[in-house]
Coordinates of C-alpha atoms and ligand atoms in Angstrom, one line a residue:
M1 CA -45.6 20.5 -11.8
F2 CA -42.3 21.7 -13.3
T3 CA -41.0 22.5 -9.8
V4 CA -42.0 19.1 -8.5
I5 CA -40.1 17.4 -11.4
S6 CA -37.0 19.5 -10.9
I7 CA -37.0 18.7 -7.2
L8 CA -37.3 15.0 -7.9
L9 CA -34.5 15.3 -10.5
A10 CA -32.3 17.2 -8.1
L11 CA -32.9 14.5 -5.4
C12 CA -32.2 11.7 -7.9
S13 CA -29.1 13.4 -9.2
S14 CA -27.4 13.3 -5.8
S15 CA -28.4 9.8 -4.7
L16 CA -25.8 7.3 -3.9
C17 CA -26.5 4.7 -6.6
G18 CA -26.5 5.0 -10.3
T19 CA -23.1 5.0 -12.0
A20 CA -24.1 7.4 -14.8
Q21 CA -24.8 10.2 -12.3
N22 CA -22.6 13.2 -12.1
V23 CA -23.4 13.9 -8.5
R24 CA -23.5 11.1 -6.0
S25 CA -23.9 11.2 -2.3
I26 CA -21.5 9.5 0.0
P27 CA -23.0 7.8 3.0
K28 CA -22.5 10.0 6.1
H29 CA -21.2 7.1 8.2
I30 CA -18.1 6.6 6.0
L31 CA -15.1 8.2 7.6
L32 CA -13.0 10.3 5.2
G33 CA -9.3 10.9 5.9
A34 CA -5.7 11.1 4.7
A35 CA -2.5 9.2 5.5
S36 CA 1.3 9.2 5.8
S37 CA 4.0 7.1 7.3
A38 CA 6.8 8.0 9.8
F39 CA 9.8 7.4 7.6
Q40 CA 8.3 9.0 4.6
V41 CA 7.5 12.4 6.2
E42 CA 9.1 12.8 9.7
G43 CA 12.8 13.4 8.9
A44 CA 14.8 14.0 12.2
W45 CA 16.2 10.6 11.5
N46 CA 18.8 10.7 14.3
I47 CA 17.3 13.5 16.5
D48 CA 16.4 13.3 20.2
G49 CA 17.5 9.8 20.8
K50 CA 16.1 8.1 17.7
T51 CA 18.3 5.4 16.3
E52 CA 18.8 3.9 12.8
S53 CA 16.0 2.0 11.1
I54 CA 16.5 -0.3 8.1
A55 CA 15.1 2.5 5.9
D56 CA 17.7 5.0 7.3
H57 CA 20.4 2.3 6.8
L58 CA 19.4 1.6 3.3
V59 CA 19.4 5.2 2.1
H60 CA 22.7 5.9 3.8
S61 CA 24.5 2.7 2.7
Q62 CA 23.3 2.8 -0.9
K63 CA 23.4 6.5 -1.8
C64 CA 21.4 5.9 -4.9
Y65 CA 18.9 3.4 -3.6
A66 CA 16.3 6.0 -4.6
K67 CA 16.1 6.9 -8.3
D68 CA 16.9 10.5 -7.5
C69 CA 19.6 9.5 -5.0
S70 CA 17.7 11.3 -2.3
N71 CA 17.2 10.2 1.3
A72 CA 14.6 10.9 4.0
D73 CA 16.9 12.5 6.6
V74 CA 14.7 15.6 6.5
A75 CA 11.9 14.5 4.3
A76 CA 8.9 16.8 4.8
N77 CA 10.2 17.6 8.3
S78 CA 7.0 16.6 10.0
Y79 CA 8.8 15.9 13.3
Y80 CA 9.0 19.7 13.6
M81 CA 6.1 20.7 11.4
Y82 CA 3.4 18.5 12.7
K83 CA 1.2 21.4 13.7
R84 CA 1.2 22.6 10.1
D85 CA 0.3 19.0 9.1
V86 CA -2.7 19.1 11.4
E87 CA -3.6 22.5 10.1
M88 CA -3.7 21.0 6.6
L89 CA -6.0 18.2 7.8
R90 CA -8.2 20.9 9.3
E91 CA -8.2 22.7 6.0
L92 CA -9.4 19.5 4.3
G93 CA -12.0 18.9 7.1
V94 CA -11.0 15.2 7.4
D95 CA -12.5 12.9 10.0
F96 CA -9.2 11.1 10.7
Y97 CA -5.4 11.1 10.1
R98 CA -3.6 7.8 9.5
F99 CA 0.1 8.0 10.5
S100 CA 2.6 5.5 11.7
L101 CA 5.0 5.2 14.7
S102 CA 8.7 5.0 14.2
W103 CA 9.9 2.0 16.3
T104 CA 13.4 3.4 16.8
R105 CA 12.0 6.8 17.9
I106 CA 10.1 5.1 20.7
L107 CA 12.4 2.1 21.5
P108 CA 16.0 3.1 20.4
T109 CA 17.4 -0.4 21.2
G110 CA 14.5 -2.1 19.4
F111 CA 13.4 -3.6 22.7
P112 CA 11.4 -2.2 25.6
D113 CA 14.4 -1.9 28.0
K114 CA 14.5 1.8 27.2
V115 CA 11.6 4.0 26.2
N116 CA 12.7 7.3 24.6
E117 CA 10.8 10.1 26.3
A118 CA 11.3 12.6 23.5
G119 CA 10.0 10.2 20.9
V120 CA 6.9 9.4 23.0
Q121 CA 6.4 13.2 23.5
Y122 CA 6.4 13.7 19.7
Y123 CA 3.6 11.2 19.1
S124 CA 1.7 12.3 22.2
N125 CA 1.8 15.9 20.9
L126 CA 0.6 14.9 17.5
I127 CA -2.2 12.9 18.9
D128 CA -3.3 15.7 21.2
E129 CA -3.1 18.2 18.4
L130 CA -5.4 16.0 16.3
L131 CA -7.9 15.4 19.1
K132 CA -7.9 19.1 19.9
Y133 CA -9.5 19.6 16.5
K134 CA -11.6 16.5 16.7
I135 CA -9.6 14.5 14.2
Q136 CA -9.3 10.8 15.0
P137 CA -5.8 9.4 15.1
V138 CA -5.6 6.1 13.1
V139 CA -2.2 4.7 14.1
T140 CA -0.2 2.2 12.1
I141 CA 2.1 0.4 14.6
F142 CA 4.5 -0.8 11.9
H143 CA 5.0 0.8 8.5
W144 CA 8.3 -0.9 7.3
D145 CA 10.9 1.0 9.3
L146 CA 12.2 -1.8 11.4
P147 CA 15.1 -1.1 13.8
Q148 CA 18.4 -1.8 12.0
K149 CA 19.5 -3.7 15.1
L150 CA 16.6 -6.2 14.7
Q151 CA 17.5 -6.6 11.0
Q152 CA 21.0 -7.6 12.0
L153 CA 19.3 -10.3 14.0
G154 CA 17.4 -11.4 10.8
G155 CA 14.5 -9.0 10.9
W156 CA 11.2 -10.5 9.6
T157 CA 12.9 -13.8 8.8
N158 CA 13.6 -14.5 12.4
P159 CA 10.7 -16.1 14.3
H160 CA 11.6 -14.2 17.4
I161 CA 10.3 -11.1 15.7
V162 CA 6.8 -12.2 16.8
N163 CA 7.9 -11.4 20.4
W164 CA 9.8 -8.2 19.4
Y165 CA 6.9 -6.9 17.5
G166 CA 4.4 -7.9 20.3
D167 CA 6.6 -6.0 22.9
F168 CA 6.6 -2.9 20.7
A169 CA 2.9 -3.0 20.1
R170 CA 2.2 -3.4 23.9
V171 CA 4.3 -0.3 24.6
A172 CA 2.3 1.6 21.9
F173 CA -1.1 0.5 23.4
S174 CA 0.1 1.5 26.9
L175 CA 1.4 4.9 25.9
F176 CA -1.3 6.0 23.5
G177 CA -4.3 3.7 23.8
D178 CA -6.1 6.1 26.1
R179 CA -6.5 8.4 23.1
V180 CA -6.1 6.2 20.0
K181 CA -9.1 4.1 19.1
Y182 CA -8.0 2.8 15.7
W183 CA -4.9 0.6 15.6
I184 CA -3.4 -0.9 12.4
T185 CA -1.0 -3.7 13.3
I186 CA 1.2 -3.9 10.2
N187 CA 1.1 -2.1 6.8
E188 CA 1.0 -4.1 3.6
P189 CA 2.5 -7.5 4.5
H190 CA 2.9 -8.5 0.8
Q191 CA 4.9 -5.4 -0.1
L192 CA 7.0 -5.7 3.2
C193 CA 7.9 -9.4 2.5
H194 CA 7.9 -9.5 -1.3
Y195 CA 9.6 -6.2 -2.0
G196 CA 11.6 -5.9 1.3
Y197 CA 12.9 -9.5 1.6
G198 CA 12.3 -10.9 -2.0
S199 CA 13.6 -7.9 -4.0
P200 CA 15.8 -4.8 -3.8
Y201 CA 12.9 -2.3 -3.9
I202 CA 12.1 -1.5 -0.3
P203 CA 14.1 -1.8 3.0
P204 CA 15.9 -4.0 3.9
A205 CA 16.2 -4.9 0.2
M206 CA 17.3 -8.5 0.9
N207 CA 16.5 -9.7 -2.6
L208 CA 16.1 -13.3 -1.7
T209 CA 12.9 -14.2 -3.7
G210 CA 11.1 -17.4 -3.0
E211 CA 12.8 -17.9 0.3
A212 CA 13.2 -14.9 2.6
D213 CA 9.9 -13.5 1.5
Y214 CA 8.0 -16.7 2.6
L215 CA 9.8 -16.8 6.0
C216 CA 8.7 -13.2 6.4
S217 CA 5.1 -14.0 5.4
K218 CA 4.8 -16.5 8.2
N219 CA 6.4 -14.3 10.8
V220 CA 4.3 -11.3 9.8
L221 CA 1.1 -13.2 10.1
L222 CA 2.1 -14.5 13.6
A223 CA 3.3 -11.0 14.7
H224 CA 0.1 -9.4 13.5
A225 CA -1.9 -12.0 15.4
R226 CA 0.3 -11.4 18.5
G227 CA -0.5 -7.7 18.4
Y228 CA -4.2 -8.4 18.0
H229 CA -4.3 -10.9 20.9
I230 CA -2.3 -8.5 23.2
Y231 CA -4.8 -5.7 22.5
D232 CA -7.7 -8.0 22.8
K233 CA -6.7 -9.5 26.2
E234 CA -4.9 -6.6 27.9
F235 CA -6.3 -3.4 26.5
R236 CA -9.6 -3.6 24.6
L237 CA -11.9 -3.7 27.6
W238 CA -10.7 -0.3 29.0
Q239 CA -9.5 1.4 25.9
E240 CA -12.5 0.5 23.8
G241 CA -10.8 0.7 20.4
M242 CA -10.4 -1.5 17.4
I243 CA -7.5 -3.2 15.8
F244 CA -6.9 -4.5 12.3
I245 CA -4.4 -5.2 9.6
T246 CA -3.9 -3.3 6.4
I247 CA -3.4 -5.5 3.4
N248 CA -2.6 -4.2 -0.1
A249 CA -4.7 -5.9 -2.7
E250 CA -4.3 -4.9 -6.4
W251 CA -6.8 -6.7 -8.6
F252 CA -5.6 -9.3 -11.2
E253 CA -8.1 -9.7 -14.0
P254 CA -8.0 -12.5 -16.5
E255 CA -6.6 -11.3 -19.8
S256 CA -9.0 -13.6 -21.7
E257 CA -11.4 -16.4 -21.0
H258 CA -8.5 -18.8 -20.9
D259 CA -6.8 -17.0 -18.0
Y260 CA -9.2 -17.3 -15.1
E261 CA -6.9 -19.7 -13.3
A262 CA -3.9 -17.4 -13.9
A263 CA -5.8 -14.5 -12.4
I264 CA -7.0 -16.5 -9.4
D265 CA -3.5 -17.7 -8.7
A266 CA -2.1 -14.1 -9.0
N267 CA -4.7 -12.7 -6.6
Q268 CA -4.0 -15.5 -4.1
F269 CA -0.2 -15.2 -4.3
W270 CA -0.2 -11.4 -4.1
W271 CA -2.6 -10.9 -1.3
G272 CA -4.7 -14.1 -0.6
L273 CA -1.6 -15.3 1.2
Y274 CA -2.5 -12.9 4.0
T275 CA -6.3 -12.5 3.7
H276 CA -7.0 -16.2 3.7
P277 CA -5.2 -17.1 6.9
I278 CA -6.8 -14.2 8.8
L279 CA -10.3 -14.0 7.2
S280 CA -11.3 -17.3 5.8
R281 CA -13.3 -19.8 7.9
S282 CA -10.6 -22.5 7.5
G283 CA -7.6 -20.3 8.0
D284 CA -4.1 -21.2 6.7
Y285 CA -2.5 -20.2 3.4
P286 CA -4.6 -20.6 0.3
E287 CA -4.4 -24.2 -1.0
I288 CA -3.2 -23.2 -4.4
V289 CA -0.3 -21.2 -3.0
K290 CA 0.7 -24.1 -0.7
H291 CA 0.4 -26.5 -3.6
R292 CA 2.4 -24.6 -6.2
I293 CA 5.2 -23.7 -3.9
A294 CA 5.5 -27.3 -2.6
V295 CA 5.6 -28.7 -6.2
M296 CA 8.2 -26.3 -7.3
S297 CA 10.3 -26.9 -4.1
T298 CA 10.2 -30.7 -4.7
K299 CA 11.2 -30.2 -8.4
Q300 CA 14.2 -28.1 -7.1
G301 CA 15.3 -31.1 -5.0
L302 CA 14.4 -29.5 -1.7
L303 CA 13.2 -31.7 1.2
R304 CA 10.4 -29.3 2.3
S305 CA 8.4 -26.5 0.8
R306 CA 10.1 -23.0 0.8
L307 CA 6.8 -21.7 2.3
P308 CA 7.1 -22.7 5.9
E309 CA 4.0 -24.6 7.2
L310 CA 1.6 -23.2 9.7
S311 CA 0.8 -25.7 12.5
S312 CA -2.8 -26.2 13.4
E313 CA -2.1 -24.2 16.6
E314 CA -0.7 -21.4 14.5
I315 CA -3.6 -21.5 12.1
N316 CA -6.0 -21.0 15.0
Y317 CA -3.9 -18.3 16.5
I318 CA -4.0 -16.3 13.3
R319 CA -7.6 -16.9 12.1
G320 CA -10.1 -14.2 12.9
T321 CA -7.5 -11.7 14.2
T322 CA -8.9 -8.5 12.7
D323 CA -11.9 -6.5 13.7
I324 CA -12.3 -5.1 10.2
L325 CA -10.1 -5.3 7.0
G326 CA -7.8 -2.4 6.3
L327 CA -7.4 -2.3 2.5
N328 CA -4.9 -0.5 0.4
H329 CA -5.6 -0.4 -3.3
Y330 CA -4.1 1.5 -6.2
T331 CA -4.4 -0.3 -9.5
S332 CA -5.2 -3.5 -11.5
Y333 CA -3.3 -5.9 -13.8
L334 CA -4.2 -8.3 -16.6
A335 CA -3.0 -11.8 -15.8
Y336 CA -2.4 -14.7 -18.2
R337 CA -0.6 -18.0 -18.5
N338 CA 0.3 -19.7 -21.8
A339 CA 2.9 -22.0 -23.3
S340 CA 5.5 -19.3 -23.5
T341 CA 4.9 -18.3 -19.8
E342 CA 5.5 -21.9 -18.8
E343 CA 8.7 -22.0 -20.9
Y344 CA 9.9 -18.7 -19.4
Y345 CA 9.3 -19.8 -15.8
G346 CA 10.6 -23.2 -16.6
N347 CA 14.0 -21.7 -17.3
I348 CA 14.1 -20.2 -13.8
T349 CA 15.8 -22.9 -11.8
G350 CA 16.3 -21.2 -8.4
P351 CA 13.7 -20.1 -5.9
S352 CA 11.4 -17.4 -7.3
F353 CA 8.1 -16.0 -6.2
D354 CA 7.1 -15.2 -9.8
A355 CA 7.9 -18.7 -11.0
D356 CA 6.0 -20.2 -8.0
C357 CA 3.0 -18.1 -8.9
G358 CA 3.5 -18.9 -12.6
A359 CA 1.2 -16.1 -13.9
M360 CA 2.3 -13.2 -16.0
N361 CA 0.8 -9.7 -15.6
Y362 CA 0.8 -6.3 -17.3
Q363 CA -1.0 -3.1 -17.6
P364 CA -2.3 -1.9 -21.1
G365 CA -0.9 1.5 -22.2
D366 CA -4.3 3.0 -22.5
W367 CA -4.8 2.8 -18.7
Q368 CA -2.4 5.7 -18.4
I369 CA -4.2 8.9 -17.6
G370 CA -1.2 11.1 -16.5
E371 CA 2.2 12.0 -17.8
T372 CA 3.8 9.0 -16.0
N373 CA 2.7 5.4 -15.6
A374 CA 3.2 5.5 -11.8
T375 CA -0.4 4.6 -11.1
M376 CA -2.5 3.2 -14.0
Y377 CA -6.2 3.9 -14.0
A378 CA -8.6 1.0 -13.8
P379 CA -11.3 1.8 -11.2
W380 CA -13.5 -1.1 -12.3
G381 CA -10.8 -3.3 -10.7
F382 CA -11.5 -1.6 -7.4
Y383 CA -15.2 -2.5 -7.8
K384 CA -14.3 -6.1 -8.6
L385 CA -11.9 -6.4 -5.7
L386 CA -14.5 -5.0 -3.2
T387 CA -17.1 -7.3 -4.6
F388 CA -14.8 -10.3 -4.4
I389 CA -14.0 -9.5 -0.8
R390 CA -17.7 -9.1 0.0
F391 CA -18.5 -12.6 -1.2
E392 CA -15.3 -14.4 -0.1
Y393 CA -15.1 -13.0 3.4
D394 CA -18.7 -12.7 4.6
N395 CA -18.9 -9.0 3.8
I396 CA -16.3 -8.0 6.4
P397 CA -16.3 -4.2 7.1
V398 CA -13.6 -2.7 4.9
F399 CA -11.6 0.4 5.8
I400 CA -9.9 1.7 2.7
T401 CA -6.6 2.8 4.3
E402 CA -4.8 3.9 1.1
N403 CA -5.8 4.9 -2.4
G404 CA -3.9 7.5 -4.4
F405 CA -2.2 8.6 -7.6
G406 CA 1.5 9.3 -8.3
N407 CA 2.6 11.9 -10.9
S408 CA 5.4 14.4 -11.4
G409 CA 3.9 17.0 -9.1
A410 CA 2.0 19.9 -10.7
L411 CA -0.4 21.9 -8.6
I412 CA -3.1 21.6 -11.2
D413 CA -3.3 17.8 -10.9
D414 CA -6.3 17.0 -13.1
D415 CA -5.1 13.4 -13.5
R416 CA -5.2 12.9 -9.7
V417 CA -8.7 14.5 -9.6
L418 CA -9.9 12.2 -12.3
Y419 CA -8.4 9.2 -10.5
Y420 CA -10.0 10.0 -7.2
R421 CA -13.4 10.6 -8.8
G422 CA -13.2 7.3 -10.7
Y423 CA -12.1 5.3 -7.6
L424 CA -14.6 6.8 -5.2
S425 CA -17.3 6.2 -7.8
A426 CA -16.2 2.5 -8.0
M427 CA -16.3 2.3 -4.2
L428 CA -19.9 3.8 -4.2
D429 CA -20.9 1.2 -6.9
A430 CA -19.7 -1.5 -4.5
I431 CA -21.5 0.0 -1.6
C432 CA -24.7 0.1 -3.7
D433 CA -24.3 -3.6 -4.3
G434 CA -23.9 -4.2 -0.6
S435 CA -20.2 -3.9 0.2
H436 CA -19.7 -2.8 3.8
I437 CA -17.2 0.1 3.6
V438 CA -16.5 2.1 6.8
G439 CA -13.8 4.5 5.8
Y440 CA -11.7 5.9 2.9
T441 CA -8.2 7.3 3.0
T442 CA -6.3 9.2 0.4
W443 CA -2.6 8.5 0.1
S444 CA -1.1 10.8 0.8
L445 CA -1.7 14.0 2.8
M446 CA 1.5 15.4 1.4
D447 CA 4.3 14.5 -0.9
S448 CA 6.7 12.2 0.8
F449 CA 9.7 9.9 0.3
E450 CA 8.3 7.4 -2.2
W451 CA 10.7 4.5 -1.4
P452 CA 12.7 3.6 -4.6
N453 CA 11.2 6.6 -6.4
G454 CA 12.5 9.1 -3.8
Y455 CA 10.9 12.4 -4.5
S456 CA 10.7 11.8 -8.3
I457 CA 7.1 10.7 -7.9
R458 CA 4.7 13.0 -6.1
I459 CA 1.5 11.6 -4.5
G460 CA 0.3 14.2 -2.1
L461 CA -2.8 16.3 -1.9
Y462 CA -0.4 19.0 -0.7
Q463 CA 2.8 19.7 -2.7
V464 CA 6.0 19.9 -0.6
D465 CA 8.6 22.2 -2.0
Y466 CA 11.8 20.4 -1.2
N467 CA 13.9 23.1 -2.7
N468 CA 12.9 25.5 0.0
T469 CA 14.5 24.8 3.4
S470 CA 11.3 25.7 5.2
L471 CA 9.5 22.9 3.2
P472 CA 6.3 24.9 2.5
R473 CA 3.2 22.8 1.8
T474 CA 0.8 24.0 -0.9
P475 CA -2.6 22.5 -1.6
R476 CA -3.1 21.0 -5.1
K477 CA -6.3 21.1 -7.0
S478 CA -7.0 17.6 -5.7
A479 CA -6.9 19.0 -2.1
Y480 CA -9.6 21.5 -3.0
V481 CA -11.7 18.8 -4.6
Y482 CA -11.3 16.4 -1.7
K483 CA -12.2 19.2 0.7
E484 CA -15.5 19.7 -1.2
I485 CA -16.2 16.0 -1.2
I486 CA -15.8 15.9 2.5
R487 CA -17.7 19.1 3.2
S488 CA -20.7 18.1 1.0
R489 CA -20.4 14.3 1.4
T490 CA -21.1 14.2 -2.3
L491 CA -19.0 13.3 -5.3
D492 CA -19.6 15.9 -7.9
M493 CA -17.8 14.9 -11.1
N494 CA -17.9 18.5 -12.5
Y495 CA -17.0 20.5 -9.4
E496 CA -14.3 23.1 -10.3
P497 CA -12.7 24.7 -7.3
D498 CA -11.6 28.4 -7.3
M499 CA -7.9 28.0 -6.5
T500 CA -7.4 31.7 -6.2
I501 CA -9.0 31.5 -2.7
P502 CA -6.6 30.0 -0.2
L503 CA -7.6 26.7 1.3
S504 CA -8.6 27.6 4.9
V505 CA -9.9 26.0 8.0
D506 CA -13.7 25.8 8.0
N507 CA -14.8 25.1 11.5
S508 CA -18.2 23.8 10.4
T509 CA -16.6 20.8 8.7
S510 CA -13.8 20.0 11.1
N511 CA -15.7 19.4 14.2
R512 CA -17.0 15.8 13.9
L513 CA -15.3 13.3 16.1
T514 CA -16.9 10.3 14.4
H515 CA -16.6 6.6 15.1
I516 CA -17.1 3.6 12.9
Ligands
NOJ1 C1 1.9 1.8 -0.1 C2 2.7 2.1 1.1 O1 2.0 1.8 2.2 C3 3.2 3.6 1.1 O2 4.3 3.6 2.0 C4 3.6 4.1 -0.3 O3 4.1 5.3 -0.2 C5 2.3 4.0 -1.1 N1 1.9 2.6 -1.3 C6 2.5 4.6 -2.5 O4 3.5 3.9 -3.2

């Protein structure tokens, strides 16, 4: 009798559902992987024919763009060390690796008049190395490092970029689509437009809020749709892959019962601006976003809204252009709006995304679980976000393409371990309620150039020692824990790895070439 009860208990204790459990199983069909992006890890910024991107330009022209005045000229040197990167992926036993293509490494003029053989060879080698070990390449076509030449022509504010991007995407499909089955068109449109064109935080650091960011939004949506349609019409049939966009969505929760409207508006401005045109049945920008920007624009004496309209033809061109949803998520915020908010924004007379949105947000201090506030911990927000997406967008399959925790870099990173466990558990809760999750990606495989934070914030499963010219990578505790999660397909809240044993390649876990 006792044995039967203990077997039953053991079975229960590793089931998928039941938040209170310390051991939960992860459905086997969910792909587990890790990610990086070209500029943040490759280095070799001007090697073998690669030309300058807006990211190279920014770190060279503003020496202290990054907090620590660093640049990414060498970064983690993945251009030369990609075999070690793949070895790390094998050590972890991942199903896939998400990485991005550097546009100027492949097309040095920005246009397809000249294809750079050495750049093509690099990605080809990386893809072959991954496939050799049965790791799926998940390729982001554009992760923020636009050719500087195209920026001189207006970058993402110039409508011609829809053609420029489409041409680049077509080159990528033709070169690598025989081996790549997962394509991500564009990474994080909100961050690209809001921080790249509306603020000084990421390249090209235009800092024209409420204007350049909205021009960018429209062009990004159309360019993404162009990439999708090209793949759909010209490549899908014989390449048999899938294509989707990756949108970052942080969750805005009402601070109080009076703040529902503020939270809804914040969610719609920060990411609904991109999910709604692509995923909703009606298409187009969210009504509330169109309305608020139009009203503010009129108040400012403008003759038309600063958010350029989408014509009905454009609405149809964009709607439905993603096979699944790529979702990046890190944290949540409390949103509110009250009399002092109105007064504060009322004093901003020029164009401003924040004033257009009109909601304030913050993160309470007790969400901090590490020594820095780089990523505040609120896993319940992840659950709410996934649940919202399930209801709002007909339970579209979601591929979590980034989730991760920044700190100052110790090898024993218990804060990151706690974070991953909390967020994976929230994801499992959402799955239990019916959310359709197809993949989960940790950001990042290794420490990398963290945009305005340079190397001052570390976010890798592997630590990169930038003080050593051979840039050795060392697994953190979180790498050991993630490996065990992948190996056992269970989330064990109490698992303690033995870090005296080097993390090594385990062939039994690294040989599944799995598909969604
Ligand atoms: C999102 C971006 O895609 C990535 O480039 C960045 O490093 C991470 N967030 C972490 O900040």
